[in-house]
Amino acid sequence: MGLARLALAVLAAGAVVTLLVIGARALLGSSGATQERERAVSATTGPVPEATARVPTVRIECVAETCPIVTVRVPGGDVLQYREMSRGEEASYFEPELDVVLSDAGTVRITENGTPREPGEEGRREAFTVKSPGG
């Protein structure tokens, strides 16, 4: 009977350690999503005073029901976005240089440094680099 209790105690300790590891990984994984949200700035609902208005290097707006994978990354660095977008969802990025990959270029509206980019062909993949005027 003592051996069975010992085995149960070892299994319980193993379960606790496993849950702690899973929880720590989930917590660390969510910090990446938080960083993405912090870097992506939603469009404002009201007018922005001219003195404080910053023009994003790239602004992406989903104009289809669902926009397949949209990737935005700093060349040689962080991936800022790698996900699908929903109709009306917008993301703006202010880094000096960005690589953008659109799985379906016809589903999004892109603005580069405040200038609208020519719409892409529906169903076609498109990749391009955007540099800010000061970068």
JSON list of N, CA and C in Angstrom, two decimals, residues 46-80:
[
{"chain": "A", "resi": 46, "resn": "GLY", "atom": "N", "xyz": [-11.98, 59.95, -34.84]},
{"chain": "A", "resi": 46, "resn": "GLY", "atom": "CA", "xyz": [-12.20, 61.38, -35.03]},
{"chain": "A", "resi": 46, "resn": "GLY", "atom": "C", "xyz": [-11.01, 62.01, -35.73]},
{"chain": "A", "resi": 47, "resn": "PRO", "atom": "N", "xyz": [-11.14, 63.30, -36.04]},
{"chain": "A", "resi": 47, "resn": "PRO", "atom": "CA", "xyz": [-10.01, 63.97, -36.70]},
{"chain": "A", "resi": 47, "resn": "PRO", "atom": "C", "xyz": [-8.82, 64.09, -35.77]},
{"chain": "A", "resi": 48, "resn": "VAL", "atom": "N", "xyz": [-7.63, 64.00, -36.34]},
{"chain": "A", "resi": 48, "resn": "VAL", "atom": "CA", "xyz": [-6.39, 64.10, -35.57]},
{"chain": "A", "resi": 48, "resn": "VAL", "atom": "C", "xyz": [-5.81, 65.48, -35.81]},
{"chain": "A", "resi": 49, "resn": "PRO", "atom": "N", "xyz": [-5.43, 66.19, -34.77]},
{"chain": "A", "resi": 49, "resn": "PRO", "atom": "CA", "xyz": [-4.83, 67.50, -34.98]},
{"chain": "A", "resi": 49, "resn": "PRO", "atom": "C", "xyz": [-3.59, 67.37, -35.87]},
{"chain": "A", "resi": 50, "resn": "GLU", "atom": "N", "xyz": [-3.43, 68.30, -36.79]},
{"chain": "A", "resi": 50, "resn": "GLU", "atom": "CA", "xyz": [-2.35, 68.25, -37.78]},
{"chain": "A", "resi": 50, "resn": "GLU", "atom": "C", "xyz": [-0.97, 68.16, -37.14]},
{"chain": "A", "resi": 51, "resn": "ALA", "atom": "N", "xyz": [-0.76, 68.84, -36.02]},
{"chain": "A", "resi": 51, "resn": "ALA", "atom": "CA", "xyz": [0.56, 68.86, -35.39]},
{"chain": "A", "resi": 51, "resn": "ALA", "atom": "C", "xyz": [0.96, 67.50, -34.84]},
{"chain": "A", "resi": 52, "resn": "THR", "atom": "N", "xyz": [-0.02, 66.68, -34.42]},
{"chain": "A", "resi": 52, "resn": "THR", "atom": "CA", "xyz": [0.30, 65.39, -33.83]},
{"chain": "A", "resi": 52, "resn": "THR", "atom": "C", "xyz": [0.09, 64.23, -34.80]},
{"chain": "A", "resi": 53, "resn": "ALA", "atom": "N", "xyz": [-0.43, 64.51, -35.99]},
{"chain": "A", "resi": 53, "resn": "ALA", "atom": "CA", "xyz": [-0.70, 63.44, -36.95]},
{"chain": "A", "resi": 53, "resn": "ALA", "atom": "C", "xyz": [0.61, 62.88, -37.50]},
{"chain": "A", "resi": 54, "resn": "ARG", "atom": "N", "xyz": [0.74, 61.57, -37.43]},
{"chain": "A", "resi": 54, "resn": "ARG", "atom": "CA", "xyz": [1.88, 60.87, -38.02]},
{"chain": "A", "resi": 54, "resn": "ARG", "atom": "C", "xyz": [1.35, 60.03, -39.16]},
{"chain": "A", "resi": 55, "resn": "VAL", "atom": "N", "xyz": [2.03, 60.05, -40.25]},
{"chain": "A", "resi": 55, "resn": "VAL", "atom": "CA", "xyz": [1.63, 59.24, -41.39]},
{"chain": "A", "resi": 55, "resn": "VAL", "atom": "C", "xyz": [2.32, 57.90, -41.28]},
{"chain": "A", "resi": 56, "resn": "PRO", "atom": "N", "xyz": [1.55, 56.80, -41.28]},
{"chain": "A", "resi": 56, "resn": "PRO", "atom": "CA", "xyz": [2.19, 55.49, -41.17]},
{"chain": "A", "resi": 56, "resn": "PRO", "atom": "C", "xyz": [2.97, 55.14, -42.43]},
{"chain": "A", "resi": 57, "resn": "THR", "atom": "N", "xyz": [4.01, 54.35, -42.24]},
{"chain": "A", "resi": 57, "resn": "THR", "atom": "CA", "xyz": [4.79, 53.86, -43.38]},
{"chain": "A", "resi": 57, "resn": "THR", "atom": "C", "xyz": [3.89, 53.02, -44.27]},
{"chain": "A", "resi": 58, "resn": "VAL", "atom": "N", "xyz": [3.08, 52.16, -43.64]},
{"chain": "A", "resi": 58, "resn": "VAL", "atom": "CA", "xyz": [2.11, 51.38, -44.40]},
{"chain": "A", "resi": 58, "resn": "VAL", "atom": "C", "xyz": [0.84, 51.23, -43.56]},
{"chain": "A", "resi": 59, "resn": "ARG", "atom": "N", "xyz": [-0.30, 51.33, -44.24]},
{"chain": "A", "resi": 59, "resn": "ARG", "atom": "CA", "xyz": [-1.60, 51.13, -43.60]},
{"chain": "A", "resi": 59, "resn": "ARG", "atom": "C", "xyz": [-2.34, 50.10, -44.45]},
{"chain": "A", "resi": 60, "resn": "ILE", "atom": "N", "xyz": [-2.89, 49.10, -43.79]},
{"chain": "A", "resi": 60, "resn": "ILE", "atom": "CA", "xyz": [-3.56, 48.01, -44.48]},
{"chain": "A", "resi": 60, "resn": "ILE", "atom": "C", "xyz": [-5.00, 47.97, -44.00]},
{"chain": "A", "resi": 61, "resn": "GLU", "atom": "N", "xyz": [-5.95, 47.91, -44.93]},
{"chain": "A", "resi": 61, "resn": "GLU", "atom": "CA", "xyz": [-7.36, 47.81, -44.59]},
{"chain": "A", "resi": 61, "resn": "GLU", "atom": "C", "xyz": [-7.96, 46.64, -45.36]},
{"chain": "A", "resi": 62, "resn": "CYS", "atom": "N", "xyz": [-8.65, 45.76, -44.65]},
{"chain": "A", "resi": 62, "resn": "CYS", "atom": "CA", "xyz": [-9.31, 44.62, -45.28]},
{"chain": "A", "resi": 62, "resn": "CYS", "atom": "C", "xyz": [-10.63, 45.08, -45.87]},
{"chain": "A", "resi": 63, "resn": "VAL", "atom": "N", "xyz": [-10.83, 44.86, -47.17]},
{"chain": "A", "resi": 63, "resn": "VAL", "atom": "CA", "xyz": [-12.06, 45.28, -47.84]},
{"chain": "A", "resi": 63, "resn": "VAL", "atom": "C", "xyz": [-12.92, 44.09, -48.28]},
{"chain": "A", "resi": 64, "resn": "ALA", "atom": "N", "xyz": [-12.46, 42.89, -48.02]},
{"chain": "A", "resi": 64, "resn": "ALA", "atom": "CA", "xyz": [-13.24, 41.68, -48.32]},
{"chain": "A", "resi": 64, "resn": "ALA", "atom": "C", "xyz": [-13.80, 41.12, -47.02]},
{"chain": "A", "resi": 65, "resn": "GLU", "atom": "N", "xyz": [-14.66, 40.13, -47.13]},
{"chain": "A", "resi": 65, "resn": "GLU", "atom": "CA", "xyz": [-15.22, 39.51, -45.93]},
{"chain": "A", "resi": 65, "resn": "GLU", "atom": "C", "xyz": [-14.10, 38.96, -45.05]},
{"chain": "A", "resi": 66, "resn": "THR", "atom": "N", "xyz": [-13.16, 38.26, -45.67]},
{"chain": "A", "resi": 66, "resn": "THR", "atom": "CA", "xyz": [-11.96, 37.77, -44.99]},
{"chain": "A", "resi": 66, "resn": "THR", "atom": "C", "xyz": [-10.77, 37.99, -45.92]},
{"chain": "A", "resi": 67, "resn": "CYS", "atom": "N", "xyz": [-9.71, 38.53, -45.37]},
{"chain": "A", "resi": 67, "resn": "CYS", "atom": "CA", "xyz": [-8.48, 38.73, -46.15]},
{"chain": "A", "resi": 67, "resn": "CYS", "atom": "C", "xyz": [-7.49, 37.65, -45.72]},
{"chain": "A", "resi": 68, "resn": "PRO", "atom": "N", "xyz": [-7.09, 36.77, -46.66]},
{"chain": "A", "resi": 68, "resn": "PRO", "atom": "CA", "xyz": [-6.14, 35.71, -46.30]},
{"chain": "A", "resi": 68, "resn": "PRO", "atom": "C", "xyz": [-4.86, 36.30, -45.72]},
{"chain": "A", "resi": 69, "resn": "ILE", "atom": "N", "xyz": [-4.00, 35.45, -45.27]},
{"chain": "A", "resi": 69, "resn": "ILE", "atom": "CA", "xyz": [-2.79, 35.83, -44.53]},
{"chain": "A", "resi": 69, "resn": "ILE", "atom": "C", "xyz": [-2.15, 37.12, -45.07]},
{"chain": "A", "resi": 70, "resn": "VAL", "atom": "N", "xyz": [-2.01, 38.08, -44.16]},
{"chain": "A", "resi": 70, "resn": "VAL", "atom": "CA", "xyz": [-1.31, 39.34, -44.43]},
{"chain": "A", "resi": 70, "resn": "VAL", "atom": "C", "xyz": [-0.08, 39.33, -43.54]},
{"chain": "A", "resi": 71, "resn": "THR", "atom": "N", "xyz": [1.10, 39.46, -44.15]},
{"chain": "A", "resi": 71, "resn": "THR", "atom": "CA", "xyz": [2.35, 39.43, -43.40]},
{"chain": "A", "resi": 71, "resn": "THR", "atom": "C", "xyz": [3.03, 40.79, -43.49]},
{"chain": "A", "resi": 72, "resn": "VAL", "atom": "N", "xyz": [3.43, 41.32, -42.33]},
{"chain": "A", "resi": 72, "resn": "VAL", "atom": "CA", "xyz": [4.20, 42.56, -42.28]},
{"chain": "A", "resi": 72, "resn": "VAL", "atom": "C", "xyz": [5.38, 42.28, -41.37]},
{"chain": "A", "resi": 73, "resn": "ARG", "atom": "N", "xyz": [6.58, 42.60, -41.86]},
{"chain": "A", "resi": 73, "resn": "ARG", "atom": "CA", "xyz": [7.77, 42.37, -41.04]},
{"chain": "A", "resi": 73, "resn": "ARG", "atom": "C", "xyz": [8.82, 43.44, -41.30]},
{"chain": "A", "resi": 74, "resn": "VAL", "atom": "N", "xyz": [9.66, 43.62, -40.30]},
{"chain": "A", "resi": 74, "resn": "VAL", "atom": "CA", "xyz": [10.82, 44.50, -40.44]},
{"chain": "A", "resi": 74, "resn": "VAL", "atom": "C", "xyz": [11.88, 43.66, -41.14]},
{"chain": "A", "resi": 75, "resn": "PRO", "atom": "N", "xyz": [12.46, 44.14, -42.25]},
{"chain": "A", "resi": 75, "resn": "PRO", "atom": "CA", "xyz": [13.46, 43.33, -42.96]},
{"chain": "A", "resi": 75, "resn": "PRO", "atom": "C", "xyz": [14.58, 42.88, -42.02]},
{"chain": "A", "resi": 76, "resn": "GLY", "atom": "N", "xyz": [14.79, 41.58, -41.99]},
{"chain": "A", "resi": 76, "resn": "GLY", "atom": "CA", "xyz": [15.83, 41.00, -41.14]},
{"chain": "A", "resi": 76, "resn": "GLY", "atom": "C", "xyz": [15.49, 41.05, -39.67]},
{"chain": "A", "resi": 77, "resn": "GLY", "atom": "N", "xyz": [14.22, 41.32, -39.33]},
{"chain": "A", "resi": 77, "resn": "GLY", "atom": "CA", "xyz": [13.86, 41.47, -37.92]},
{"chain": "A", "resi": 77, "resn": "GLY", "atom": "C", "xyz": [12.52, 40.85, -37.59]},
{"chain": "A", "resi": 78, "resn": "ASP", "atom": "N", "xyz": [11.77, 41.55, -36.76]},
{"chain": "A", "resi": 78, "resn": "ASP", "atom": "CA", "xyz": [10.51, 41.05, -36.19]},
{"chain": "A", "resi": 78, "resn": "ASP", "atom": "C", "xyz": [9.41, 40.90, -37.23]},
{"chain": "A", "resi": 79, "resn": "VAL", "atom": "N", "xyz": [8.60, 39.87, -37.05]},
{"chain": "A", "resi": 79, "resn": "VAL", "atom": "CA", "xyz": [7.36, 39.73, -37.80]},
{"chain": "A", "resi": 79, "resn": "VAL", "atom": "C", "xyz": [6.30, 40.48, -36.99]},
{"chain": "A", "resi": 80, "resn": "LEU", "atom": "N", "xyz": [5.73, 41.51, -37.57]},
{"chain": "A", "resi": 80, "resn": "LEU", "atom": "CA", "xyz": [4.76, 42.34, -36.86]},
{"chain": "A", "resi": 80, "resn": "LEU", "atom": "C", "xyz": [3.35, 41.81, -37.02]}
]
